[in-house]
Short mmCIF file of C-alpha atoms in Angstrom, two decimals:
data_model
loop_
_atom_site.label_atom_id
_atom_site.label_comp_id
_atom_site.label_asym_id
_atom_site.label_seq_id
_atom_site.Cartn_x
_atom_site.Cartn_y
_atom_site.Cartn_z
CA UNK R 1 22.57 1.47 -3.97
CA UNK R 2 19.34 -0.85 -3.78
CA UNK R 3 16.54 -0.02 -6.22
CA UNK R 4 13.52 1.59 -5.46
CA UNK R 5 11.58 -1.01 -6.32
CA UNK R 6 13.20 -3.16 -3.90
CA UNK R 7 11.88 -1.40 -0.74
CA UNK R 8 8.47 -1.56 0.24
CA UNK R 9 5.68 1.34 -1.06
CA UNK R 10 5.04 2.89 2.02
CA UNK R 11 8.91 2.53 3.64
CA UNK R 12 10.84 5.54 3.72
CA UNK R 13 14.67 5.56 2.29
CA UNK R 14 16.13 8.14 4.59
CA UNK R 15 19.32 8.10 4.23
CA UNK R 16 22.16 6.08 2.77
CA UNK R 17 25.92 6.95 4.95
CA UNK R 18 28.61 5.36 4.06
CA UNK R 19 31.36 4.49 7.17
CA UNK R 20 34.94 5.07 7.04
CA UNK R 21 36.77 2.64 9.37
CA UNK R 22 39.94 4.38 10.18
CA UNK R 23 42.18 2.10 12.66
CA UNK R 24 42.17 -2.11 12.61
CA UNK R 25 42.74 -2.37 16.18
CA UNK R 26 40.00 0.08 17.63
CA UNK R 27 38.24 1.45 14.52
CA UNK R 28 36.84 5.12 14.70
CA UNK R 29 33.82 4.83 12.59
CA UNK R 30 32.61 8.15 10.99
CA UNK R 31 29.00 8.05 9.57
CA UNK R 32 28.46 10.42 7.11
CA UNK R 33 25.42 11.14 4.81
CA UNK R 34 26.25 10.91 0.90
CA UNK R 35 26.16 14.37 0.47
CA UNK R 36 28.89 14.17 3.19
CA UNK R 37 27.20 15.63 6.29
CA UNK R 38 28.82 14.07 9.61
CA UNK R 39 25.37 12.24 11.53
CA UNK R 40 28.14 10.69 14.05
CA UNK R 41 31.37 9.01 15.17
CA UNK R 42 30.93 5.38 16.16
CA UNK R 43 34.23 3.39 17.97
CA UNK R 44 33.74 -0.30 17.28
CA UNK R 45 36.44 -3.38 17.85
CA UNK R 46 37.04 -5.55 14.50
CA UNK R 47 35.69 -8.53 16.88
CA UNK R 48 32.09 -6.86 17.11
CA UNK R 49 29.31 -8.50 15.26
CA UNK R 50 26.71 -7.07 12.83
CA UNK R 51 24.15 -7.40 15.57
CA UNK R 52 26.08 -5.41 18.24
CA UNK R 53 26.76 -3.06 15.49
CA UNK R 54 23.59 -2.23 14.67
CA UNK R 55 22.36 -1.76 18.25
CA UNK R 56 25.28 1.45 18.90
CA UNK R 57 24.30 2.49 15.25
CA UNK R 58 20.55 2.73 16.68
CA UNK R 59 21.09 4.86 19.67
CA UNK R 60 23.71 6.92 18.22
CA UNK R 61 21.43 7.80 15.65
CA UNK R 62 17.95 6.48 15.50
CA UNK R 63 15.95 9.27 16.89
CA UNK R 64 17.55 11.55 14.23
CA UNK R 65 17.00 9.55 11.01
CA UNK R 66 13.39 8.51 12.69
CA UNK R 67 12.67 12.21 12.10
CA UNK R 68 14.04 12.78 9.26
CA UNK R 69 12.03 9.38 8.03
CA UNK R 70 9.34 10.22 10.00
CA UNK R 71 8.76 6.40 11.04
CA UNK R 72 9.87 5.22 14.88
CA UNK R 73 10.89 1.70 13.67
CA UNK R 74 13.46 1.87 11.88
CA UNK R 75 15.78 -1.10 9.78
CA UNK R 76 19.67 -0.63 9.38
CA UNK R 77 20.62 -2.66 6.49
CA UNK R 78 25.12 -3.00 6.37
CA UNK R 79 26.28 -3.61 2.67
CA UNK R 80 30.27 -3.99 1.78
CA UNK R 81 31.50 -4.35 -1.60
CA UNK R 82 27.90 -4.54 -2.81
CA UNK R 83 27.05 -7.40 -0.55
CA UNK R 84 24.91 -7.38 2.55
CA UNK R 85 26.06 -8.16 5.87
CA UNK R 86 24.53 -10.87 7.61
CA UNK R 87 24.19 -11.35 11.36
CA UNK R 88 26.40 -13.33 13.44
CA UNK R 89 30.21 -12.70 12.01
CA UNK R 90 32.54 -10.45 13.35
CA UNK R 91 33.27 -6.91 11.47
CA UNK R 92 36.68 -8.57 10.90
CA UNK R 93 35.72 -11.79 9.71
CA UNK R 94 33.50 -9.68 7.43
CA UNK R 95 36.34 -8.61 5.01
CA UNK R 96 35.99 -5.19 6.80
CA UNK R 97 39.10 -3.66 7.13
CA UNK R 98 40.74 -0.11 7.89
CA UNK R 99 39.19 1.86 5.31
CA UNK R 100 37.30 -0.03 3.79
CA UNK R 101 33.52 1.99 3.35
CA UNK R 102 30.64 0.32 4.90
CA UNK R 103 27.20 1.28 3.54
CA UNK R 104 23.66 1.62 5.62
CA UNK R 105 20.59 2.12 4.35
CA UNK R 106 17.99 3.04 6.75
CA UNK R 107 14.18 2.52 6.16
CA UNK R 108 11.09 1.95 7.76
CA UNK R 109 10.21 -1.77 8.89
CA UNK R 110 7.90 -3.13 7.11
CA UNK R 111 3.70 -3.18 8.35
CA UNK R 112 0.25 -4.15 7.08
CA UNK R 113 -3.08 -2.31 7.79
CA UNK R 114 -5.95 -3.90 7.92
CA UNK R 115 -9.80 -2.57 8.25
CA UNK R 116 -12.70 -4.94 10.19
CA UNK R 117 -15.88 -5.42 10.62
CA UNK R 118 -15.49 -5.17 14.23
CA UNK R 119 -14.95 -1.03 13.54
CA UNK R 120 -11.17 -0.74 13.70
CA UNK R 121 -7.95 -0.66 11.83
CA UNK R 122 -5.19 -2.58 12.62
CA UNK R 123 -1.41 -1.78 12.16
CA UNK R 124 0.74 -5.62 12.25
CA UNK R 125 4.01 -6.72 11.65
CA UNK R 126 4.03 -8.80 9.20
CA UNK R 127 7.26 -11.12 10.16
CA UNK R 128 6.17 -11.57 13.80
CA UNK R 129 2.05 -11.20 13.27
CA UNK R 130 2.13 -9.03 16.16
CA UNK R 131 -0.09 -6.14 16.27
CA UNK R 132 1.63 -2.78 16.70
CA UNK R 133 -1.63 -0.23 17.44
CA UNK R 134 -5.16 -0.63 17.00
CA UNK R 135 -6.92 2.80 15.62
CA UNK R 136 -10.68 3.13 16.55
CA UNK R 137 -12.68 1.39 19.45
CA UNK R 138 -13.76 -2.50 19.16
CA UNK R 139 -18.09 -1.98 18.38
CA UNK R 140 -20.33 -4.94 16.60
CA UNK R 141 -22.97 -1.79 16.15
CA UNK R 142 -24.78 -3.12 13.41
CA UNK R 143 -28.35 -1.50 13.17
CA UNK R 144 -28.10 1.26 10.03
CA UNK R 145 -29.69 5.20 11.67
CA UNK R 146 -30.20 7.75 9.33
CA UNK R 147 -28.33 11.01 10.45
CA UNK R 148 -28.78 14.51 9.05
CA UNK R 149 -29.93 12.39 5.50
CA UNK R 150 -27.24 9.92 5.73
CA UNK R 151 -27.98 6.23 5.83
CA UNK R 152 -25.54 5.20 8.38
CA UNK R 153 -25.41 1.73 8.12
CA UNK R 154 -22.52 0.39 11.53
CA UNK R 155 -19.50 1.07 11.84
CA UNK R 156 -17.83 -1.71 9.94
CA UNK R 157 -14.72 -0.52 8.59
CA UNK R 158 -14.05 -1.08 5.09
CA UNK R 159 -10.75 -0.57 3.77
CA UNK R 160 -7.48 1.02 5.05
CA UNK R 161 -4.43 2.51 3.49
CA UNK R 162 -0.92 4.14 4.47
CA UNK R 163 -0.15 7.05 3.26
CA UNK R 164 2.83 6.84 1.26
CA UNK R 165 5.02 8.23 3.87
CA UNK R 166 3.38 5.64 6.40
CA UNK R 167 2.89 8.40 8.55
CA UNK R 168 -1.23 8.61 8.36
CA UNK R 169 -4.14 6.00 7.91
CA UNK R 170 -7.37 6.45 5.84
CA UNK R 171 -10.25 4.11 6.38
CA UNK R 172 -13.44 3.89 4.76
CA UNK R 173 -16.48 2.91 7.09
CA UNK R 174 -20.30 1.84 6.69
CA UNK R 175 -21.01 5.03 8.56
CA UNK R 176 -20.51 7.31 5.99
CA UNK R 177 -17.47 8.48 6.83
CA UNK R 178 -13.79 8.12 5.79
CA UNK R 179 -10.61 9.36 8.93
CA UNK R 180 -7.07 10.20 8.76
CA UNK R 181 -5.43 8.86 11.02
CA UNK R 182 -1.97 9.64 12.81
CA UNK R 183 0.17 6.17 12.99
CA UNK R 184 2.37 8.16 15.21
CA UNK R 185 -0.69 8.77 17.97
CA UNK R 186 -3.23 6.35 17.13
CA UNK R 187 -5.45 9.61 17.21
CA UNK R 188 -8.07 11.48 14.26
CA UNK R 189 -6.73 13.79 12.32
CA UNK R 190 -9.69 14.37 9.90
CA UNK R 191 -13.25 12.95 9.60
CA UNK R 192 -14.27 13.62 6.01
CA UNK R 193 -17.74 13.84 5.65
CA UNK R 194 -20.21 14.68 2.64
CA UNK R 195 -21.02 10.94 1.44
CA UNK R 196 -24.43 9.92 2.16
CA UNK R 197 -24.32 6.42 2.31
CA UNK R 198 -21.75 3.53 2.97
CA UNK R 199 -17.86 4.18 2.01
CA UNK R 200 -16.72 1.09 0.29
CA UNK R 201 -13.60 2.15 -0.38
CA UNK R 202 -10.66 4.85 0.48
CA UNK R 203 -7.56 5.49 -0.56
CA UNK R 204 -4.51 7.95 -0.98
CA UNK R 205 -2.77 10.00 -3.98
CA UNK R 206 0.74 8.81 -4.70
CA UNK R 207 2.00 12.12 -3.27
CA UNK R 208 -0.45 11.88 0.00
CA UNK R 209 -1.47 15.17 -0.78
CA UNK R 210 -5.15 13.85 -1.65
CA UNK R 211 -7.62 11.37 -1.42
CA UNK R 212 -10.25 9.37 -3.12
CA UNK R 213 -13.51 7.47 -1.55
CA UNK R 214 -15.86 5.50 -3.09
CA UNK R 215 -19.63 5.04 -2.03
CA UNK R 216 -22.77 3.68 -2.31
CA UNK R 217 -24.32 7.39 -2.80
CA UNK R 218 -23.27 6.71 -6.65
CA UNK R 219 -20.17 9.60 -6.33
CA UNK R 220 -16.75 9.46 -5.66
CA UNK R 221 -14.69 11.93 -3.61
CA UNK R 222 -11.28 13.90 -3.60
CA UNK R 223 -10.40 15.49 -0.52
CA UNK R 224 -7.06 17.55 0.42
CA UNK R 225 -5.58 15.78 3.24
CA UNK R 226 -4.39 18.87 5.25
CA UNK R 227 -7.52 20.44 5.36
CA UNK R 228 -10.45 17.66 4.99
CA UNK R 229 -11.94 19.82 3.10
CA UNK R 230 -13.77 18.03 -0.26
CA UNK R 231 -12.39 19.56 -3.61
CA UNK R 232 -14.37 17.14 -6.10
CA UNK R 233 -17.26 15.47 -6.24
CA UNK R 234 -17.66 13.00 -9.21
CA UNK R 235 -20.62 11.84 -10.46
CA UNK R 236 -21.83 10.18 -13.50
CA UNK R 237 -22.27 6.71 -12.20
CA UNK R 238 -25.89 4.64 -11.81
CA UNK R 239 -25.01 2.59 -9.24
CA UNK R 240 -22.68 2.56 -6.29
CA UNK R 241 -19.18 3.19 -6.56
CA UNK R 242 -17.05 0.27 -5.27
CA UNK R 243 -13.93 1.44 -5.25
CA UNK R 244 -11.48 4.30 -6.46
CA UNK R 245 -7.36 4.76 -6.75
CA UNK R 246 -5.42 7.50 -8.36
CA UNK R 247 -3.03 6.45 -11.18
CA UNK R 248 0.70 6.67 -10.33
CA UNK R 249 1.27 9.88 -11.42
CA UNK R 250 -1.62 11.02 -9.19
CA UNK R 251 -3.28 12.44 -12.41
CA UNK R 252 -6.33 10.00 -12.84
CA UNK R 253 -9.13 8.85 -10.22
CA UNK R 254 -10.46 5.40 -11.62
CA UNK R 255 -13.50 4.48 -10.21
CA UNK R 256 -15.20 1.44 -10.32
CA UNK R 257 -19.34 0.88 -9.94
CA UNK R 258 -22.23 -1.61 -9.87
CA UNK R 259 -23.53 -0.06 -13.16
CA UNK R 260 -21.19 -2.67 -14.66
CA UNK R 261 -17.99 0.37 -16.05
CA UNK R 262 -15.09 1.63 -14.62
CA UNK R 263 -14.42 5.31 -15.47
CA UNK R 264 -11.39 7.52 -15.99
CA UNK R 265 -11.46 11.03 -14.39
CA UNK R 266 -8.99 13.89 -14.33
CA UNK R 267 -8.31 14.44 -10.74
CA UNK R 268 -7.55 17.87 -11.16
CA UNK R 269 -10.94 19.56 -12.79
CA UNK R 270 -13.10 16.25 -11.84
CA UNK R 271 -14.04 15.20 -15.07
CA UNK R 272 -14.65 12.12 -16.73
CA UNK R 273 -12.07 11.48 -19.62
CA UNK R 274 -12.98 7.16 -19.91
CA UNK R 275 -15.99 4.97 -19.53
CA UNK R 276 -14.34 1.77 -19.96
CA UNK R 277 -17.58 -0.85 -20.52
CA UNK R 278 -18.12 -4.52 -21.71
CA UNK R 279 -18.66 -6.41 -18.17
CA UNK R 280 -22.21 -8.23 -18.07
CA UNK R 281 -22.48 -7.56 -14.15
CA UNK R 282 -21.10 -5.14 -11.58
CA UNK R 283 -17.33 -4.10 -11.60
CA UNK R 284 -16.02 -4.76 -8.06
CA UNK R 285 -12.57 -2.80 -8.12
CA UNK R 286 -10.41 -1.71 -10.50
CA UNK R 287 -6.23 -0.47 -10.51
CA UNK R 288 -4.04 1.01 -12.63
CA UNK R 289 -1.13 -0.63 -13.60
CA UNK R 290 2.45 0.64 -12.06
CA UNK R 291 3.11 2.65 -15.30
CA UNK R 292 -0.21 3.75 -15.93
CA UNK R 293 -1.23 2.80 -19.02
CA UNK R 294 -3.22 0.06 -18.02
CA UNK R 295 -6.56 -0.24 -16.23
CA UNK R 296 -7.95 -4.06 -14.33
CA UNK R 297 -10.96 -4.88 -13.43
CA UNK R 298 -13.06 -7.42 -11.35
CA UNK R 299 -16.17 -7.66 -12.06
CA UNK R 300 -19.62 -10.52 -10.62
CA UNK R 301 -19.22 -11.71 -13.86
CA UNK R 302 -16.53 -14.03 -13.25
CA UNK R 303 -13.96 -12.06 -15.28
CA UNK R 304 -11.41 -9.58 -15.00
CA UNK R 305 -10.81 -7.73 -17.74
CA UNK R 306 -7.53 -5.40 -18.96
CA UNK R 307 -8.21 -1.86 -20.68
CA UNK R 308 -5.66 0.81 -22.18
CA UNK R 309 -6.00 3.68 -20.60
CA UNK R 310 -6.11 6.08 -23.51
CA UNK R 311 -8.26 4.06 -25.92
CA UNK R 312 -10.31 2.42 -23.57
CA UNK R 313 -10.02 -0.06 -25.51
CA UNK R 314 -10.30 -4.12 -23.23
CA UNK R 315 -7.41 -5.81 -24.41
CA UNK R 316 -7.81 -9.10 -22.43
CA UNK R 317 -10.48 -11.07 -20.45
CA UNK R 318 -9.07 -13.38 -17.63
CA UNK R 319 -11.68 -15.84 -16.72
CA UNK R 320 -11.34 -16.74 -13.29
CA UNK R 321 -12.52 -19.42 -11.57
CA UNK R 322 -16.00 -19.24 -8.96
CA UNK R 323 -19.22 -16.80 -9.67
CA UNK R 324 -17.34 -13.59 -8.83
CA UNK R 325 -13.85 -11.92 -9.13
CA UNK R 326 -13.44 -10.00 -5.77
CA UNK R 327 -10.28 -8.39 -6.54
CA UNK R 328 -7.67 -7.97 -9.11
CA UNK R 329 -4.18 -6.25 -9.13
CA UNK R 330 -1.24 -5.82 -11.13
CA UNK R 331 2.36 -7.08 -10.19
CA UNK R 332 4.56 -4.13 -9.46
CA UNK R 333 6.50 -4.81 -13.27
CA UNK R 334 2.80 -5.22 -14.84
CA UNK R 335 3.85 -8.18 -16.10
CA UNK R 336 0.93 -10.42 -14.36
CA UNK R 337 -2.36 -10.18 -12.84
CA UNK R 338 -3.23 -11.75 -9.41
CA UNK R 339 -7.36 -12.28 -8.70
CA UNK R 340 -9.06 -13.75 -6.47
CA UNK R 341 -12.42 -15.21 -6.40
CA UNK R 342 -15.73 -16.50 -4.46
CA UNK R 343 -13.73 -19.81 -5.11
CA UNK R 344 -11.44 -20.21 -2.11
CA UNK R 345 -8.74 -19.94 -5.07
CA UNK R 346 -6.28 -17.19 -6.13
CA UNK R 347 -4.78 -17.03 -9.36
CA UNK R 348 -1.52 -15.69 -11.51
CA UNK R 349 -2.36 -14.46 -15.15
CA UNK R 350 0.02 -13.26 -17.72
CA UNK R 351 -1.05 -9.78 -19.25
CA UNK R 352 -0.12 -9.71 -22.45
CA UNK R 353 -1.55 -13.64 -23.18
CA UNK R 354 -4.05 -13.41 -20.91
CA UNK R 355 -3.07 -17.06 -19.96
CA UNK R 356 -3.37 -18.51 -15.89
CA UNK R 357 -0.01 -19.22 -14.72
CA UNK R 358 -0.03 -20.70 -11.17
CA UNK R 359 -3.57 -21.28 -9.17
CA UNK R 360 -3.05 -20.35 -5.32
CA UNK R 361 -4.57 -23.26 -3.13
CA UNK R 362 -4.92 -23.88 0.58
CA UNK R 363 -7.87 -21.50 1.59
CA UNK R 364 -10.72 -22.89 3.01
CA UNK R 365 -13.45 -20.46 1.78
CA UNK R 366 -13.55 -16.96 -0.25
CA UNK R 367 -10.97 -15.11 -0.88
CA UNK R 368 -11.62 -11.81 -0.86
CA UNK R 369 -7.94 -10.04 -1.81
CA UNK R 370 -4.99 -10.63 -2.31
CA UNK R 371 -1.75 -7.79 -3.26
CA UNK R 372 1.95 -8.80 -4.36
CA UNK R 373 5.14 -8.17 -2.42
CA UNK R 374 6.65 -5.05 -3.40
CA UNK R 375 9.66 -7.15 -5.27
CA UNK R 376 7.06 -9.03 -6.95
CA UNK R 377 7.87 -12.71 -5.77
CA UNK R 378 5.34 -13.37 -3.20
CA UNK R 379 1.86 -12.93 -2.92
CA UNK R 380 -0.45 -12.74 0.42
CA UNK R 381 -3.72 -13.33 0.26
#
């Protein structure tokens, strides 16, 4: 079995089936889910290599676990006697004998999504660089219209987020407005609008049943995701919201504001259970940590800082290097801190010293974000 926390956030484990070689000489391969439902019968030679393998595995049965994934690019991944296969030997030369029980896991290949000024969202793969589907239309439209009220300032995108399925999109734009988006089509599922003023940020509930936007109106969002339709409005911020995420049980909306706090809010009555204050300037984003219990913050005042949840109580200050912290996040354990800065810097804390570990060198300028791998041993910025 491979750990959860092994795969990446938005791939899909589908299915693990285990394989049954029955003869050496012209093995009968039967592919079976664990709960022992036949997907199909493969025949393979003990002279065919992982590569080939994988190929008849693919048409044989791709389109069916792509549905039941709901991703089109899928990722077979062979493991025998809790090793994984690696391209290039024979089955045989493999240790794979009759009967002995080949595991797959399936999932979804990894991609990135990114949001531009240029006012579109980008899907890439992120081993080749190669962009897989561009959602919106390329437009520099910079002069800001006001529009039924609404100061519609371009259409600059953002942010951008997967669902946690991978099968939608949701982008924040200067327009107003935050879209669904179908990764499957390319095409606009929902527009959500009700902000009146420039999204700064947008992004999913763990269960992609909701989501959250952020704006310059001073309010935060939740919306249902299968019907668009707005179910909270919170308010209770002075300045404009920067950015907002639901904790990982999907019961929290942290938001984070100019007005220089971060605030807790129960996302199902939209009320405000935390102000979480002691920055000197404007609070740029903040996250939850992976188990919840933790709240970080960026903040103009060239700190982050790191809050319990139920106290609200700041338990560390990570002074970063350059005049602002532009982002902050936890690693998926919640063991360190990654920010980056106005600095063209990044840099590793430890949470519970508050100490820098490693500073991240080679950029040229600002860097403006920066996430870890979802194994927690790489970082890209």
């Amino acid at each position: 079995q491979v750990p959860p926390c092994c795969l990446p956030r938005r791939a899909s484990l589908t299915r693990a089936c285990r394989f049954s070689p029955r003869v050496l000489a012209d093995m009968n391969v039967s592919v079976l889910t664990l709960g022992g439902d036949v997907v199909t019968t493969l025949d393979v030679t003990p002279s065919s290599k992982l590569e080939d393998f994988r190929e008849q595995l693919c048409e044989a049965v791709g389109p069916r676990l792509g549905n039941i994934a709901g991703a089109a690019d899928l990722r077979p991944r062979l493991f025998h006697c809790g090793g994984e296969l690696l391209p290039g030997l024979p089955l045989i030369a493999a240790g794979i004998r009759a009967g002995s029980p080949l595991t797959v896991v399936v999932t979804a290949a990894s991609r990135v999504v990114s949001a531009s000024g240029d006012g579109t969202a980008r899907i890439w793969n992120p081993e080749t660089g190669d962009c897989l589907q561009t959602l919106g239309t390329v437009g520099w439209e910079k002069r800001a219209t006001v529009q039924d009220g609404a100061l519609r300032a371009g259409r600059e995108m953002t942010s951008a987020a997967f669902s946690p399925d991978g099968k939608l999109v949701l982008s924040a734009s200067a327009d107003c407005t935050a879209k669904i988006w179908s990764t499957q089509s390319g095409e606009i599922v929902h527009t959500l609008l009700g902000h009146r003023r420039r999204l700064r940020s947008a992004a999913f509930s763990p269960d992609g049943a909701l989501a959250v936007t952020a704006s310059d109106d001073l309010t935060a969002k939740i919306w249902s995701v299968e019907s668009g339709e707005c179910l909270h409005t919170l308010q209770g911020h002075s300045c404009g919201v920067t950015s907002g995420v639901f904790s990982p049980d999907g019961s929290l909306v942290l938001t984070a504001s100019s007005d220089k706090t971060a605030k807790i809010w129960c996302a199902s009555s939209g009320k405000c259970m935390q102000t979480l204050k002691g920055h000197r300037w404007g609070v740029i984003s903040a996250v939850f940590s992976s188990d919840g219990t933790l709240v970080l913050t960026a903040s103009e005042d060239r700190t982050a800082k790191i809050w319990h949840v139920e106290s609200g109580e700041c338990l560390q200050t990570l002074r970063a290097q350059g005049p602002k912290v532009l982002s902050a996040v936890f690693s998926p354990d919640g063991t360190r801190a990654l920010t980056t800065s106005l600095n063209p810097v990044a840099q590793i804390w430890h949470v519970e010293s508050g100490k820098c570990l490693h500073t991240l060198r080679g950029h040229q300028n600002s860097v403006h974000s920066a996430a870890f791998s979802p194994d927690g041993m790489q970082v890209i910025t």
